[in-house]
Amino acid sequence: MIEAFVDGRPDPRPLTTSTNPLEDTVEKGIEHRLGDGRATETKILVKP
């Protein structure tokens, strides 16, 4: 599976449900995922 992502297949963008800046990781990423986001958040990306 890792090799498939490295080769560009499949496209991982549809798997990303949120993108948050680093400074908001705890509040908008982790806490949201553990609370209300449990049903909707699958993969959260953090922007450095």
PDB file of N, CA and C in Angstrom:
ATOM      1  N   MET A   1       0.821  -1.182   0.000  1.00  0.00           N
ATOM      2  CA  MET A   1       0.000   0.000   0.000  1.00  0.00           C
ATOM      3  C   MET A   1       0.870   1.253   0.000  1.00  0.00           C
ATOM      4  N   ILE A   2       1.929   1.268   0.787  1.00  0.00           N
ATOM      5  CA  ILE A   2       2.813   2.434   0.821  1.00  0.00           C
ATOM      6  C   ILE A   2       3.409   2.677  -0.554  1.00  0.00           C
ATOM      7  N   GLU A   3       3.821   1.629  -1.227  1.00  0.00           N
ATOM      8  CA  GLU A   3       4.386   1.775  -2.574  1.00  0.00           C
ATOM      9  C   GLU A   3       3.370   2.391  -3.528  1.00  0.00           C
ATOM     10  N   ALA A   4       2.120   2.030  -3.390  1.00  0.00           N
ATOM     11  CA  ALA A   4       1.076   2.587  -4.255  1.00  0.00           C
ATOM     12  C   ALA A   4       0.956   4.095  -4.054  1.00  0.00           C
ATOM     13  N   PHE A   5       1.012   4.559  -2.814  1.00  0.00           N
ATOM     14  CA  PHE A   5       0.935   5.998  -2.551  1.00  0.00           C
ATOM     15  C   PHE A   5       2.178   6.714  -3.066  1.00  0.00           C
ATOM     16  N   VAL A   6       3.341   6.100  -2.905  1.00  0.00           N
ATOM     17  CA  VAL A   6       4.585   6.695  -3.404  1.00  0.00           C
ATOM     18  C   VAL A   6       4.527   6.842  -4.918  1.00  0.00           C
ATOM     19  N   ASP A   7       3.969   5.861  -5.594  1.00  0.00           N
ATOM     20  CA  ASP A   7       3.847   5.897  -7.051  1.00  0.00           C
ATOM     21  C   ASP A   7       2.728   6.818  -7.532  1.00  0.00           C
ATOM     22  N   GLY A   8       1.948   7.381  -6.609  1.00  0.00           N
ATOM     23  CA  GLY A   8       0.886   8.297  -6.982  1.00  0.00           C
ATOM     24  C   GLY A   8      -0.462   7.650  -7.211  1.00  0.00           C
ATOM     25  N   ARG A   9      -0.601   6.425  -6.825  1.00  0.00           N
ATOM     26  CA  ARG A   9      -1.889   5.758  -6.937  1.00  0.00           C
ATOM     27  C   ARG A   9      -2.187   5.055  -5.631  1.00  0.00           C
ATOM     28  N   PRO A  10      -3.269   5.118  -5.070  1.00  0.00           N
ATOM     29  CA  PRO A  10      -4.406   5.960  -5.413  1.00  0.00           C
ATOM     30  C   PRO A  10      -4.185   7.398  -4.951  1.00  0.00           C
ATOM     31  N   ASP A  11      -5.051   8.294  -5.382  1.00  0.00           N
ATOM     32  CA  ASP A  11      -4.978   9.697  -4.993  1.00  0.00           C
ATOM     33  C   ASP A  11      -5.440   9.827  -3.539  1.00  0.00           C
ATOM     34  N   PRO A  12      -4.564  10.254  -2.608  1.00  0.00           N
ATOM     35  CA  PRO A  12      -4.933  10.326  -1.195  1.00  0.00           C
ATOM     36  C   PRO A  12      -5.803  11.531  -0.832  1.00  0.00           C
ATOM     37  N   ARG A  13      -5.964  12.489  -1.744  1.00  0.00           N
ATOM     38  CA  ARG A  13      -6.713  13.710  -1.417  1.00  0.00           C
ATOM     39  C   ARG A  13      -8.151  13.456  -0.962  1.00  0.00           C
ATOM     40  N   PRO A  14      -8.883  12.531  -1.551  1.00  0.00           N
ATOM     41  CA  PRO A  14     -10.250  12.299  -1.059  1.00  0.00           C
ATOM     42  C   PRO A  14     -10.302  11.737   0.367  1.00  0.00           C
ATOM     43  N   LEU A  15      -9.205  11.195   0.853  1.00  0.00           N
ATOM     44  CA  LEU A  15      -9.164  10.638   2.207  1.00  0.00           C
ATOM     45  C   LEU A  15      -8.962  11.710   3.268  1.00  0.00           C
ATOM     46  N   THR A  16      -8.517  12.894   2.859  1.00  0.00           N
ATOM     47  CA  THR A  16      -8.242  13.982   3.791  1.00  0.00           C
ATOM     48  C   THR A  16      -9.526  14.744   4.070  1.00  0.00           C
ATOM     49  N   THR A  17      -9.932  14.774   5.332  1.00  0.00           N
ATOM     50  CA  THR A  17     -11.171  15.452   5.687  1.00  0.00           C
ATOM     51  C   THR A  17     -10.933  16.825   6.291  1.00  0.00           C
ATOM     52  N   SER A  18      -9.720  17.090   6.781  1.00  0.00           N
ATOM     53  CA  SER A  18      -9.391  18.394   7.357  1.00  0.00           C
ATOM     54  C   SER A  18      -7.915  18.686   7.164  1.00  0.00           C
ATOM     55  N   THR A  19      -7.604  19.970   7.019  1.00  0.00           N
ATOM     56  CA  THR A  19      -6.218  20.429   7.001  1.00  0.00           C
ATOM     57  C   THR A  19      -6.138  21.600   7.966  1.00  0.00           C
ATOM     58  N   ASN A  20      -5.252  21.495   8.947  1.00  0.00           N
ATOM     59  CA  ASN A  20      -5.152  22.520   9.976  1.00  0.00           C
ATOM     60  C   ASN A  20      -3.723  23.018  10.116  1.00  0.00           C
ATOM     61  N   PRO A  21      -3.559  24.317  10.453  1.00  0.00           N
ATOM     62  CA  PRO A  21      -2.223  24.820  10.729  1.00  0.00           C
ATOM     63  C   PRO A  21      -1.682  24.194  12.020  1.00  0.00           C
ATOM     64  N   LEU A  22      -0.375  24.109  12.109  1.00  0.00           N
ATOM     65  CA  LEU A  22       0.285  23.474  13.247  1.00  0.00           C
ATOM     66  C   LEU A  22      -0.203  24.032  14.581  1.00  0.00           C
ATOM     67  N   GLU A  23      -0.363  25.356  14.662  1.00  0.00           N
ATOM     68  CA  GLU A  23      -0.751  25.966  15.940  1.00  0.00           C
ATOM     69  C   GLU A  23      -2.171  25.581  16.377  1.00  0.00           C
ATOM     70  N   ASP A  24      -2.986  25.068  15.468  1.00  0.00           N
ATOM     71  CA  ASP A  24      -4.349  24.654  15.807  1.00  0.00           C
ATOM     72  C   ASP A  24      -4.506  23.138  15.905  1.00  0.00           C
ATOM     73  N   THR A  25      -3.407  22.414  15.912  1.00  0.00           N
ATOM     74  CA  THR A  25      -3.461  20.954  15.877  1.00  0.00           C
ATOM     75  C   THR A  25      -4.256  20.358  17.028  1.00  0.00           C
ATOM     76  N   VAL A  26      -4.017  20.815  18.236  1.00  0.00           N
ATOM     77  CA  VAL A  26      -4.705  20.223  19.386  1.00  0.00           C
ATOM     78  C   VAL A  26      -6.192  20.552  19.358  1.00  0.00           C
ATOM     79  N   GLU A  27      -6.524  21.840  19.218  1.00  0.00           N
ATOM     80  CA  GLU A  27      -7.931  22.249  19.281  1.00  0.00           C
ATOM     81  C   GLU A  27      -8.741  21.789  18.071  1.00  0.00           C
ATOM     82  N   LYS A  28      -8.259  22.077  16.881  1.00  0.00           N
ATOM     83  CA  LYS A  28      -9.040  21.791  15.679  1.00  0.00           C
ATOM     84  C   LYS A  28      -8.786  20.401  15.115  1.00  0.00           C
ATOM     85  N   GLY A  29      -7.730  19.771  15.536  1.00  0.00           N
ATOM     86  CA  GLY A  29      -7.417  18.443  15.030  1.00  0.00           C
ATOM     87  C   GLY A  29      -7.761  17.352  16.023  1.00  0.00           C
ATOM     88  N   ILE A  30      -6.956  17.240  17.050  1.00  0.00           N
ATOM     89  CA  ILE A  30      -7.097  16.140  18.006  1.00  0.00           C
ATOM     90  C   ILE A  30      -8.398  16.220  18.801  1.00  0.00           C
ATOM     91  N   GLU A  31      -8.676  17.369  19.427  1.00  0.00           N
ATOM     92  CA  GLU A  31      -9.884  17.471  20.247  1.00  0.00           C
ATOM     93  C   GLU A  31     -11.149  17.314  19.408  1.00  0.00           C
ATOM     94  N   HIS A  32     -11.153  17.888  18.215  1.00  0.00           N
ATOM     95  CA  HIS A  32     -12.325  17.751  17.339  1.00  0.00           C
ATOM     96  C   HIS A  32     -12.521  16.291  16.945  1.00  0.00           C
ATOM     97  N   ARG A  33     -11.444  15.617  16.628  1.00  0.00           N
ATOM     98  CA  ARG A  33     -11.521  14.198  16.217  1.00  0.00           C
ATOM     99  C   ARG A  33     -12.041  13.325  17.355  1.00  0.00           C
ATOM    100  N   LEU A  34     -11.664  13.644  18.569  1.00  0.00           N
ATOM    101  CA  LEU A  34     -12.110  12.854  19.717  1.00  0.00           C
ATOM    102  C   LEU A  34     -13.531  13.198  20.144  1.00  0.00           C
ATOM    103  N   GLY A  35     -14.035  14.355  19.710  1.00  0.00           N
ATOM    104  CA  GLY A  35     -15.385  14.780  20.085  1.00  0.00           C
ATOM    105  C   GLY A  35     -16.359  14.642  18.936  1.00  0.00           C
ATOM    106  N   ASP A  36     -16.898  15.793  18.507  1.00  0.00           N
ATOM    107  CA  ASP A  36     -17.923  15.816  17.457  1.00  0.00           C
ATOM    108  C   ASP A  36     -17.424  15.294  16.119  1.00  0.00           C
ATOM    109  N   GLY A  37     -16.144  15.407  15.857  1.00  0.00           N
ATOM    110  CA  GLY A  37     -15.610  14.987  14.571  1.00  0.00           C
ATOM    111  C   GLY A  37     -15.435  13.492  14.413  1.00  0.00           C
ATOM    112  N   ARG A  38     -15.713  12.749  15.450  1.00  0.00           N
ATOM    113  CA  ARG A  38     -15.517  11.294  15.413  1.00  0.00           C
ATOM    114  C   ARG A  38     -16.250  10.652  14.238  1.00  0.00           C
ATOM    115  N   ALA A  39     -17.430  11.138  13.917  1.00  0.00           N
ATOM    116  CA  ALA A  39     -18.227  10.539  12.846  1.00  0.00           C
ATOM    117  C   ALA A  39     -17.831  11.034  11.460  1.00  0.00           C
ATOM    118  N   THR A  40     -17.128  12.174  11.387  1.00  0.00           N
ATOM    119  CA  THR A  40     -16.857  12.766  10.075  1.00  0.00           C
ATOM    120  C   THR A  40     -15.385  12.867   9.708  1.00  0.00           C
ATOM    121  N   GLU A  41     -14.508  12.927  10.677  1.00  0.00           N
ATOM    122  CA  GLU A  41     -13.087  13.125  10.400  1.00  0.00           C
ATOM    123  C   GLU A  41     -12.382  11.788  10.240  1.00  0.00           C
ATOM    124  N   THR A  42     -11.716  11.625   9.115  1.00  0.00           N
ATOM    125  CA  THR A  42     -11.000  10.392   8.846  1.00  0.00           C
ATOM    126  C   THR A  42      -9.504  10.615   8.911  1.00  0.00           C
ATOM    127  N   LYS A  43      -9.026  11.583   8.162  1.00  0.00           N
ATOM    128  CA  LYS A  43      -7.599  11.871   8.090  1.00  0.00           C
ATOM    129  C   LYS A  43      -7.427  13.375   8.207  1.00  0.00           C
ATOM    130  N   ILE A  44      -6.658  13.818   9.183  1.00  0.00           N
ATOM    131  CA  ILE A  44      -6.421  15.235   9.402  1.00  0.00           C
ATOM    132  C   ILE A  44      -4.963  15.529   9.092  1.00  0.00           C
ATOM    133  N   LEU A  45      -4.725  16.450   8.174  1.00  0.00           N
ATOM    134  CA  LEU A  45      -3.361  16.858   7.841  1.00  0.00           C
ATOM    135  C   LEU A  45      -3.003  18.101   8.629  1.00  0.00           C
ATOM    136  N   VAL A  46      -1.742  18.183   9.048  1.00  0.00           N
ATOM    137  CA  VAL A  46      -1.247  19.341   9.779  1.00  0.00           C
ATOM    138  C   VAL A  46      -0.242  20.057   8.899  1.00  0.00           C
ATOM    139  N   LYS A  47      -0.477  21.353   8.677  1.00  0.00           N
ATOM    140  CA  LYS A  47       0.456  22.167   7.893  1.00  0.00           C
ATOM    141  C   LYS A  47       1.503  22.751   8.831  1.00  0.00           C
ATOM    142  N   PRO A  48       2.790  22.526   8.542  1.00  0.00           N
ATOM    143  CA  PRO A  48       3.835  23.108   9.404  1.00  0.00           C
ATOM    144  C   PRO A  48       3.896  24.615   9.282  1.00  0.00           C
TER     145      PRO A  48
END
